[in-house]
Coordinates of C-alpha atoms and ligand atoms in Angstrom, one line a residue:
M73 CA 64.9 117.4 66.5
N74 CA 62.7 119.6 67.3
F75 CA 59.0 120.1 68.3
E76 CA 56.5 122.8 68.6
L77 CA 53.1 123.3 69.1
R78 CA 51.9 126.4 67.8
R79 CA 47.9 127.6 68.6
F80 CA 45.8 127.4 65.0
E81 CA 43.0 125.5 63.4
L82 CA 42.6 124.1 60.4
A83 CA 41.4 127.4 59.4
D84 CA 44.9 129.4 59.4
A85 CA 46.8 125.6 58.7
A86 CA 47.2 127.4 55.2
A87 CA 48.9 130.2 56.6
Q88 CA 51.7 128.2 58.7
K89 CA 55.2 128.4 56.1
G90 CA 57.6 125.7 55.8
D91 CA 58.0 122.6 53.3
A92 CA 54.6 120.5 54.0
L93 CA 51.2 120.8 55.8
I94 CA 50.4 118.1 56.8
V95 CA 46.4 117.3 57.8
L96 CA 44.8 115.1 59.7
V97 CA 41.6 114.1 58.1
P98 CA 38.5 112.4 60.3
K99 CA 35.6 110.0 58.5
A100 CA 33.3 113.3 60.2
F101 CA 35.2 116.3 58.8
Q102 CA 34.0 119.6 59.2
P103 CA 35.1 121.9 56.2
G104 CA 33.9 125.0 57.1
D105 CA 34.1 127.6 54.7
T106 CA 37.4 128.7 54.1
A107 CA 39.0 127.2 50.4
L108 CA 41.6 124.3 52.6
G109 CA 38.5 122.9 53.7
Q110 CA 36.6 123.6 50.7
L111 CA 39.1 121.1 48.3
I112 CA 39.6 119.0 51.4
A113 CA 35.5 118.5 51.2
G114 CA 36.2 117.6 47.1
A115 CA 38.5 115.2 47.9
I116 CA 36.7 112.7 49.7
K117 CA 33.4 114.1 47.7
S118 CA 35.6 112.7 44.5
G119 CA 37.3 109.9 46.4
D120 CA 40.0 110.9 45.8
L121 CA 40.7 111.6 49.5
E122 CA 39.9 108.3 51.4
T123 CA 39.5 109.4 54.7
K124 CA 40.5 105.7 56.1
A125 CA 43.6 105.4 58.7
G126 CA 46.9 105.3 56.2
K127 CA 44.9 106.7 53.0
L128 CA 47.1 109.9 51.7
L129 CA 46.6 112.5 49.1
Q130 CA 49.7 114.6 48.0
L131 CA 49.4 118.0 46.9
Y132 CA 52.1 120.4 45.7
K133 CA 52.0 123.9 45.6
V134 CA 48.6 124.6 46.5
D135 CA 47.1 127.9 45.5
G136 CA 46.7 129.7 48.6
V137 CA 48.9 126.9 51.3
S138 CA 51.9 128.6 52.0
C139 CA 54.0 125.1 52.0
T140 CA 54.9 124.0 49.2
R141 CA 54.2 120.9 50.1
L142 CA 50.3 119.3 51.5
V143 CA 50.2 115.5 52.6
L144 CA 46.0 115.1 53.6
A145 CA 46.1 112.2 55.3
G146 CA 42.9 110.5 56.2
C147 CA 42.2 109.6 59.9
D148 CA 39.3 107.6 60.6
Q149 CA 38.0 108.6 64.5
G150 CA 41.2 110.2 65.0
S151 CA 42.0 107.3 67.9
S152 CA 45.5 107.3 68.3
R153 CA 46.5 104.0 66.8
Q154 CA 44.9 106.0 63.9
V155 CA 46.5 109.4 64.6
R156 CA 49.8 107.0 64.6
Q157 CA 48.9 105.5 61.7
A158 CA 48.2 108.2 59.5
V159 CA 51.3 110.5 60.6
A160 CA 53.3 107.4 59.7
A161 CA 52.2 106.8 56.5
A162 CA 52.2 111.9 56.1
T163 CA 56.1 111.0 57.2
G164 CA 57.1 107.7 55.3
V165 CA 56.3 109.3 51.8
L166 CA 58.0 113.1 53.2
K167 CA 61.2 111.9 54.2
S168 CA 63.0 111.2 50.6
A169 CA 62.1 114.6 49.9
A170 CA 63.8 118.4 50.5
V171 CA 61.6 118.6 53.4
K172 CA 63.0 119.7 56.7
R173 CA 60.1 121.9 58.8
V174 CA 56.6 119.8 59.1
V175 CA 53.1 121.0 59.7
L176 CA 51.4 119.4 61.2
C177 CA 47.3 120.4 61.6
F178 CA 44.2 117.9 63.5
G179 CA 41.4 118.4 61.1
W180 CA 39.4 118.5 64.1
G181 CA 39.2 120.0 68.1
A182 CA 42.2 116.8 68.5
P183 CA 42.1 115.8 72.1
A184 CA 45.6 115.0 73.8
D185 CA 46.2 111.9 73.5
A186 CA 45.7 112.9 70.1
V187 CA 48.8 115.1 70.7
H188 CA 50.2 112.8 71.6
A189 CA 50.5 109.8 69.8
A190 CA 51.4 112.3 66.6
V191 CA 54.6 113.7 68.4
M192 CA 56.1 110.0 69.0
A193 CA 54.8 108.9 64.9
A194 CA 56.4 111.6 63.5
A195 CA 60.0 111.6 65.8
D196 CA 59.3 107.6 64.7
A197 CA 58.4 107.7 61.0
S198 CA 61.7 110.0 60.8
Y199 CA 64.1 108.7 62.7
V200 CA 67.6 108.0 61.1
Y201 CA 70.6 106.3 62.4
T202 CA 73.8 107.5 62.2
T203 CA 76.6 106.6 63.9
S204 CA 78.6 103.5 62.2
K205 CA 78.5 105.4 59.0
S206 CA 81.6 106.9 57.7
K207 CA 78.7 109.5 55.8
P208 CA 75.8 110.0 58.1
E209 CA 72.7 110.7 55.6
G210 CA 71.2 112.1 58.8
R211 CA 67.3 112.5 59.8
T212 CA 65.4 115.5 57.6
L213 CA 63.0 115.8 58.8
T214 CA 64.1 117.8 62.3
Q215 CA 61.4 120.6 62.9
W216 CA 57.5 120.0 63.5
V217 CA 55.1 122.5 64.7
I218 CA 52.1 120.6 65.8
G219 CA 48.8 123.3 65.4
V220 CA 46.4 122.6 68.1
A221 CA 43.1 124.2 68.7
D222 CA 43.8 125.1 73.2
M223 CA 47.3 125.3 73.7
V224 CA 46.9 125.0 78.0
A225 CA 45.1 121.8 77.3
A226 CA 47.3 120.0 75.0
R227 CA 50.9 121.0 77.2
P228 CA 51.3 118.0 79.3
S229 CA 51.0 115.5 76.8
F230 CA 52.8 117.3 74.3
D231 CA 55.5 117.6 76.9
H232 CA 54.9 114.3 78.2
A233 CA 55.6 113.6 74.2
V234 CA 58.9 115.1 73.5
A235 CA 60.1 113.8 76.4
A236 CA 59.4 110.9 75.9
V237 CA 60.4 111.1 71.7
H238 CA 64.4 111.4 73.4
G239 CA 63.7 108.7 75.9
V240 CA 62.6 106.6 73.0
E241 CA 65.4 107.4 70.5
F242 CA 68.2 107.4 73.3
A243 CA 67.7 103.8 73.4
K244 CA 66.8 103.7 70.3
E245 CA 70.5 104.6 70.0
W246 CA 71.9 103.1 71.9
G247 CA 69.7 99.2 71.1
N248 CA 70.7 100.0 67.6
R249 CA 74.9 100.4 67.8
P250 CA 76.7 97.3 66.5
A251 CA 77.8 95.6 69.9
N252 CA 81.5 96.7 69.1
Y253 CA 79.5 99.9 69.3
A254 CA 78.2 99.3 72.8
T255 CA 80.6 97.5 75.3
P256 CA 79.4 97.1 78.8
T257 CA 82.0 99.7 79.0
Q258 CA 80.1 102.0 76.6
L259 CA 76.6 101.4 78.4
A260 CA 77.9 102.8 80.9
E261 CA 79.6 105.6 79.9
A262 CA 75.9 106.4 78.4
A263 CA 74.9 105.9 81.8
R264 CA 77.1 108.5 82.8
S265 CA 76.2 110.9 80.5
L266 CA 72.2 111.4 81.7
A267 CA 73.4 112.0 85.9
K268 CA 74.3 115.3 83.7
A269 CA 71.2 116.5 84.6
P270 CA 70.9 117.4 88.3
Q271 CA 68.0 115.4 89.9
I272 CA 70.2 112.2 88.4
G273 CA 73.1 110.1 90.4
C274 CA 75.2 107.9 88.2
E275 CA 77.8 105.1 89.9
V276 CA 78.7 101.8 87.6
L277 CA 80.7 99.6 89.6
G278 CA 82.9 96.7 87.2
P279 CA 83.8 93.3 88.1
R280 CA 86.1 93.1 91.4
Q281 CA 82.5 95.0 92.9
V282 CA 80.4 92.3 91.5
E283 CA 82.4 89.5 93.1
K284 CA 82.2 91.0 96.2
L285 CA 78.1 91.7 96.6
G286 CA 78.4 87.4 95.4
M287 CA 77.1 88.3 92.6
G288 CA 77.7 84.3 91.0
A289 CA 75.3 83.8 88.1
F290 CA 76.0 87.7 86.7
M291 CA 79.4 86.5 86.7
A292 CA 79.7 83.5 85.0
V293 CA 77.5 84.4 82.4
A294 CA 81.2 87.5 81.7
R295 CA 83.6 84.3 82.1
G296 CA 83.4 83.9 79.0
S297 CA 84.1 88.1 76.8
E298 CA 87.4 89.6 76.8
E299 CA 85.2 92.4 77.9
E300 CA 84.5 93.1 82.0
L301 CA 80.6 93.2 82.9
R302 CA 79.3 96.9 84.1
F303 CA 76.8 96.8 86.7
I304 CA 75.5 100.2 86.4
V305 CA 73.3 102.3 89.1
L306 CA 71.5 105.0 88.0
R307 CA 69.2 107.0 90.5
Y308 CA 66.7 109.8 89.7
S309 CA 65.5 111.6 93.3
G310 CA 62.4 113.3 92.0
A311 CA 61.0 113.4 95.9
A312 CA 61.7 113.1 99.6
K313 CA 64.0 110.3 100.7
S314 CA 61.7 108.8 102.2
V315 CA 59.3 107.7 99.0
A316 CA 60.2 104.4 98.0
P317 CA 61.8 103.7 95.0
T318 CA 60.0 101.9 92.4
V319 CA 63.1 100.4 90.5
L320 CA 63.8 99.9 85.9
V321 CA 65.8 96.2 85.9
G322 CA 67.1 96.2 82.4
K323 CA 68.9 93.7 80.8
G324 CA 72.1 94.5 79.1
I325 CA 73.5 91.8 77.6
S326 CA 75.8 93.4 74.3
F327 CA 75.5 91.0 72.7
D328 CA 74.2 87.2 73.4
T329 CA 76.4 84.5 71.3
G330 CA 74.4 81.5 73.5
G331 CA 77.7 81.3 74.9
I332 CA 78.5 77.0 74.9
S333 CA 75.2 76.6 74.4
I334 CA 75.8 78.8 71.0
K335 CA 73.2 79.8 68.5
P336 CA 73.1 78.9 64.8
A337 CA 75.0 81.7 62.5
G338 CA 71.0 82.7 60.9
E339 CA 70.0 86.3 61.8
M340 CA 73.2 86.0 65.2
D341 CA 73.2 89.7 64.7
E342 CA 70.4 90.0 65.9
M343 CA 71.7 89.7 69.3
K344 CA 73.4 93.1 69.3
F345 CA 69.5 94.4 70.6
D346 CA 69.8 91.3 73.9
M347 CA 70.7 94.7 76.1
C348 CA 67.0 96.7 74.4
G349 CA 66.5 96.2 77.4
A350 CA 68.3 98.0 79.0
A351 CA 68.7 101.0 77.0
S352 CA 64.6 101.3 77.4
V353 CA 65.9 101.9 81.1
L354 CA 68.0 105.0 80.2
G355 CA 66.3 106.1 77.7
V356 CA 62.7 105.9 81.0
F357 CA 65.9 108.5 82.8
R358 CA 66.2 110.4 79.9
A359 CA 63.3 111.2 79.9
L360 CA 63.0 112.0 83.3
G361 CA 65.5 114.3 83.4
E362 CA 63.7 116.3 81.2
L363 CA 60.0 116.5 83.2
K364 CA 61.5 115.8 86.9
P365 CA 58.4 114.5 88.1
K366 CA 58.3 114.2 91.7
I367 CA 59.2 110.6 92.4
N368 CA 61.5 108.2 93.7
V369 CA 63.1 106.0 90.3
I370 CA 66.1 103.2 90.4
G371 CA 67.8 101.8 86.7
L372 CA 70.1 99.0 87.4
I373 CA 71.6 97.1 84.4
P374 CA 73.9 94.3 84.7
S375 CA 75.9 94.4 81.7
C376 CA 78.1 91.4 80.3
E377 CA 78.7 90.0 76.6
N378 CA 77.9 85.9 76.3
M379 CA 81.1 84.4 74.8
P380 CA 82.2 81.1 74.4
D381 CA 86.7 80.4 75.6
G382 CA 88.4 78.5 77.4
R383 CA 86.9 80.1 80.5
A384 CA 83.7 80.3 79.2
V385 CA 80.7 79.0 81.7
K386 CA 80.1 75.0 80.9
P387 CA 76.3 73.6 81.1
G388 CA 75.5 71.7 83.8
D389 CA 78.1 74.7 86.3
V390 CA 76.4 74.7 89.0
V391 CA 77.2 78.2 90.6
T392 CA 76.1 80.0 94.0
S393 CA 73.4 83.2 93.1
M394 CA 73.7 86.7 95.4
S395 CA 70.8 84.9 96.7
G396 CA 72.5 82.4 98.4
Q397 CA 70.7 80.1 95.9
T398 CA 73.1 77.4 93.8
V399 CA 71.9 77.2 89.5
E400 CA 72.2 74.1 87.4
I401 CA 73.7 76.2 84.2
L402 CA 71.9 74.0 81.7
N403 CA 71.6 76.2 78.8
T404 CA 74.5 79.2 78.8
D405 CA 71.7 80.2 75.9
A406 CA 68.9 80.7 79.5
E407 CA 71.8 83.6 80.3
G408 CA 69.3 86.7 80.4
R409 CA 67.6 85.2 83.7
L410 CA 71.5 84.8 85.5
I411 CA 72.5 88.0 85.0
L412 CA 68.1 89.7 86.6
C413 CA 68.7 87.2 88.8
D414 CA 71.8 88.6 90.6
A415 CA 69.7 92.1 90.4
L416 CA 66.3 91.4 91.1
T417 CA 68.5 90.2 94.6
Y418 CA 70.6 94.1 93.8
A419 CA 67.4 95.8 94.5
E420 CA 66.2 94.6 97.6
R421 CA 68.1 97.2 99.5
F422 CA 66.2 99.9 97.9
H423 CA 62.8 98.9 100.1
P424 CA 61.3 99.2 96.4
A425 CA 57.2 100.0 96.6
A426 CA 57.9 97.8 93.1
V427 CA 60.4 96.1 90.5
I428 CA 60.0 96.0 87.0
D429 CA 63.1 94.0 84.6
I430 CA 62.9 94.9 80.9
A431 CA 64.4 92.2 79.0
T432 CA 64.3 90.8 75.9
L433 CA 64.1 87.0 77.4
T434 CA 63.3 84.4 75.3
G435 CA 62.5 83.4 71.9
A436 CA 59.2 81.4 73.3
C437 CA 57.5 85.3 73.7
V438 CA 58.2 86.2 70.0
I439 CA 56.6 83.2 69.2
A440 CA 54.1 83.7 72.1
L441 CA 53.2 87.5 70.5
G442 CA 54.8 88.7 67.8
A443 CA 55.8 91.6 67.8
V444 CA 52.4 94.1 68.8
R445 CA 52.5 92.5 72.3
S446 CA 55.2 92.8 75.3
G447 CA 55.0 89.5 77.5
L448 CA 53.5 91.0 80.9
F449 CA 54.1 88.5 84.0
S450 CA 53.7 89.8 88.0
T451 CA 53.4 88.7 91.0
A452 CA 51.5 91.7 91.6
D453 CA 47.6 92.9 90.8
T454 CA 47.8 96.4 90.8
L455 CA 50.4 96.6 89.1
A456 CA 49.9 94.5 86.7
A457 CA 46.7 96.5 85.8
E458 CA 49.1 99.7 85.8
L459 CA 51.3 99.0 83.0
Q460 CA 48.9 97.5 81.1
A461 CA 46.6 100.5 81.2
A462 CA 49.8 102.4 80.7
G463 CA 50.3 100.7 77.3
E464 CA 47.1 101.0 76.1
A465 CA 47.4 104.8 76.6
V466 CA 50.3 105.3 74.8
Q467 CA 50.4 102.2 72.5
D468 CA 53.0 100.4 73.6
L469 CA 50.9 97.8 74.5
C470 CA 51.4 94.2 76.8
W471 CA 50.0 91.8 78.1
R472 CA 49.6 89.6 81.2
M473 CA 50.7 85.9 80.4
P474 CA 50.7 83.3 84.1
L475 CA 52.9 82.3 86.2
D476 CA 51.3 79.4 87.4
D477 CA 54.2 77.7 90.6
D478 CA 53.3 74.1 88.2
Y479 CA 55.2 75.7 85.4
A480 CA 58.1 75.8 87.5
E481 CA 58.2 72.2 88.0
G482 CA 60.2 72.2 84.9
L483 CA 63.0 74.4 86.5
K484 CA 64.3 71.6 88.8
S485 CA 67.6 70.1 89.5
N486 CA 69.5 67.3 90.7
F487 CA 72.5 68.7 91.3
A488 CA 71.0 73.0 92.9
D489 CA 69.3 74.4 94.3
V490 CA 67.0 75.1 90.4
A491 CA 68.2 74.6 87.0
N492 CA 68.0 78.2 84.2
V493 CA 66.3 76.3 83.0
G494 CA 62.2 74.5 81.9
G495 CA 62.1 72.8 78.6
R496 CA 60.6 74.0 75.7
P497 CA 56.4 74.2 76.1
A498 CA 55.4 77.7 78.2
G499 CA 59.3 79.1 77.6
S500 CA 58.6 82.7 78.6
V501 CA 56.4 81.1 82.1
T502 CA 59.5 79.2 82.8
A503 CA 61.7 82.0 82.2
A504 CA 59.4 83.6 84.4
K505 CA 59.2 81.3 87.0
F506 CA 63.2 81.6 88.0
L507 CA 62.9 85.1 88.3
Q508 CA 60.5 84.8 90.2
R509 CA 62.8 82.6 93.4
F510 CA 64.5 86.1 93.2
A511 CA 61.6 88.6 93.6
E512 CA 59.7 87.3 96.6
K513 CA 61.1 90.4 98.6
F514 CA 58.8 93.3 96.3
P515 CA 55.9 93.8 94.0
W516 CA 57.2 92.9 91.3
A517 CA 56.7 92.6 87.3
H518 CA 59.0 91.1 84.4
L519 CA 58.3 93.2 80.5
D520 CA 59.9 90.1 78.6
I521 CA 60.5 92.4 75.3
A522 CA 62.1 89.8 72.5
G523 CA 59.1 90.3 70.2
T524 CA 58.8 94.0 70.5
A525 CA 62.0 96.0 70.8
W526 CA 63.0 95.7 67.6
K527 CA 61.9 95.1 64.6
G528 CA 64.0 92.6 61.7
G529 CA 64.4 92.3 58.2
A530 CA 64.6 95.4 55.6
A531 CA 63.3 98.0 58.7
K532 CA 65.6 95.9 61.7
G533 CA 66.3 98.4 64.0
A534 CA 65.8 99.1 67.9
T535 CA 61.8 100.4 68.3
G536 CA 62.6 102.3 71.5
R537 CA 59.9 99.8 72.8
P538 CA 58.9 100.2 76.0
V539 CA 60.2 103.0 77.2
P540 CA 56.7 104.8 76.2
L541 CA 54.8 102.3 78.2
L542 CA 57.1 102.9 81.9
L543 CA 57.5 106.3 81.3
K544 CA 53.4 106.1 81.4
Y545 CA 53.9 103.6 84.2
L546 CA 55.8 106.0 86.4
L547 CA 54.4 109.7 85.7
E548 CA 50.7 107.9 86.3
Q549 CA 52.7 107.3 89.9
A550 CA 53.2 110.6 90.4
N551 CA 49.9 111.9 89.7
K552 CA 49.3 109.2 92.1
A553 CA 51.3 110.8 94.4
A554 CA 49.8 114.0 94.4
A555 CA 46.3 112.7 94.6
T556 CA 47.6 111.1 97.6
A557 CA 49.2 114.2 99.6
P558 CA 48.0 115.8 102.6
A559 CA 47.0 119.2 101.5
R560 CA 49.7 121.8 101.2
K561 CA 50.0 124.2 104.2
T562 CA 49.2 127.6 103.3
A563 CA 50.1 130.9 105.6
G564 CA 48.6 132.3 108.7
P565 CA 48.0 130.4 111.4
R566 CA 44.8 126.9 110.7
K567 CA 42.1 127.0 112.6
S568 CA 41.8 124.0 114.9
A569 CA 38.3 121.5 114.7
Ligands
LIG624 N1 68.2 86.7 74.0 C1 68.5 85.5 74.2 C2 66.0 85.9 74.0 C3 66.0 86.3 72.3 C4 66.0 84.9 71.1 C5 65.1 87.4 72.0 C6 65.8 85.1 70.4 C7 65.3 87.1 70.4 C8 65.0 87.0 69.4 C9 68.5 84.5 75.5 O1 69.5 84.9 76.2 C10 68.1 83.6 75.0 O2 69.0 81.9 74.0 N2 66.6 82.4 75.1 C11 67.0 81.2 75.2 C12 66.3 80.8 76.3 C13 66.9 79.0 75.9 C14 68.1 78.5 75.9 C15 65.1 78.4 76.9 C16 65.9 81.4 73.4 O3 64.9 81.5 73.9 O4 66.0 80.0 72.7
LIG625 MN1 70.7 83.7 75.4
LIG626 ZN1 69.8 86.5 75.2

């Protein structure tokens, strides 16, 4: 899909060519003296158009309006959330028609974050998955023209949003693919394809190299599958080598049957989404390659299937992790933490500024926070606050959860240094406490995206979250670095004091 930023306001919107014109109408709408402005003011006055976010009025072949269809979308106060609701609703009604080119216009002097929200929502609501369909009916709404009053002011957030869309769609594509279209090997190929961007490098380790590294916990999970494991290492180099990188670690279980502690059949298909953490890391790299911020980022993806088999790891087996800590695997369905713990130990070699892992880790997190906010766990208050703020800014929300040591009580084992499960209460917290043991050497945050990475039911599909949150966080790190960097030397001799 293609987004174009153009300089026009409501006064010129009627002249824009396209299949549909969407006008976002705030509560405090100022009609001005154009015919379109007067039409909108009249529709509000008569009660045919409500300005509550999500309310629509659809019109067809309106005199003086070049676009065939006109959708007026209530936008209330014009907050990011309301812009998203309005654009999603308007896109939804246009999706069925023969609409390719959509012109979007703000009915007020929309700020930069409204532009970001509009672009993200337009892409989200018009997305169509096609890969494993025999007669793909692709996306119809493919061309978007976004009108703003001030191109210079809107440009950075527009570019950021377009790159975020590409990242989100990359993450959705890999998340949505069935497990037989997204094996660990295929995920590694997807990562390699990202390395076409000049700042991105990719290295893929297989079973022999992973064994040599001593990743006994990761290997234990992979044992039950015919599919070979992969450990993917992505590097984005946007700053000097001396700049400490941020490391992103994504859970890449391409399918989670539970292993010998097998899951019930109902909705087990949704465990193809158990690599959405990995997909979000791929999506972020996709966007980084486009935006080229001046930071360094490492992406680590441990990827395998969790299957029951004659060779599969059994409840009670003890394995030795790369850190040297031994782990009693009491439940083979708590496999995410087993592959992540070795990836966290691997992260130490980069002397990272921060490590953020992203994982569809626990059903308990779905119970705690539902589909609205991802669970955020962190040993570093600044990092936690920055991640939370990034999420708020781009409406990809998370919420901080506790890490009190008392929550680790249940992880005690009589036969190893630690057990991989700690009972049902506070299940998302005990999972995080397990990971924390492997993340003591750097500032660390863990995002449990079990409730937010995909939707079930009729709208079943990956959401691409938390790509927007992570990307916003990383761009803010780049801004921070630019603000504190020493002033560049100017030509000629410097005055000495
Ligand atoms: N991938 C699942 C977590 C999950 C379950 C995410 C359902 C979304 C929906 C994870 O590997 C898992 O099975 N976790 C177990 C842990 C338990 C055995 C301690 C869970 O949450 O039930
Ligand atoms: Mn599991
Ligand atoms: Zn899992």
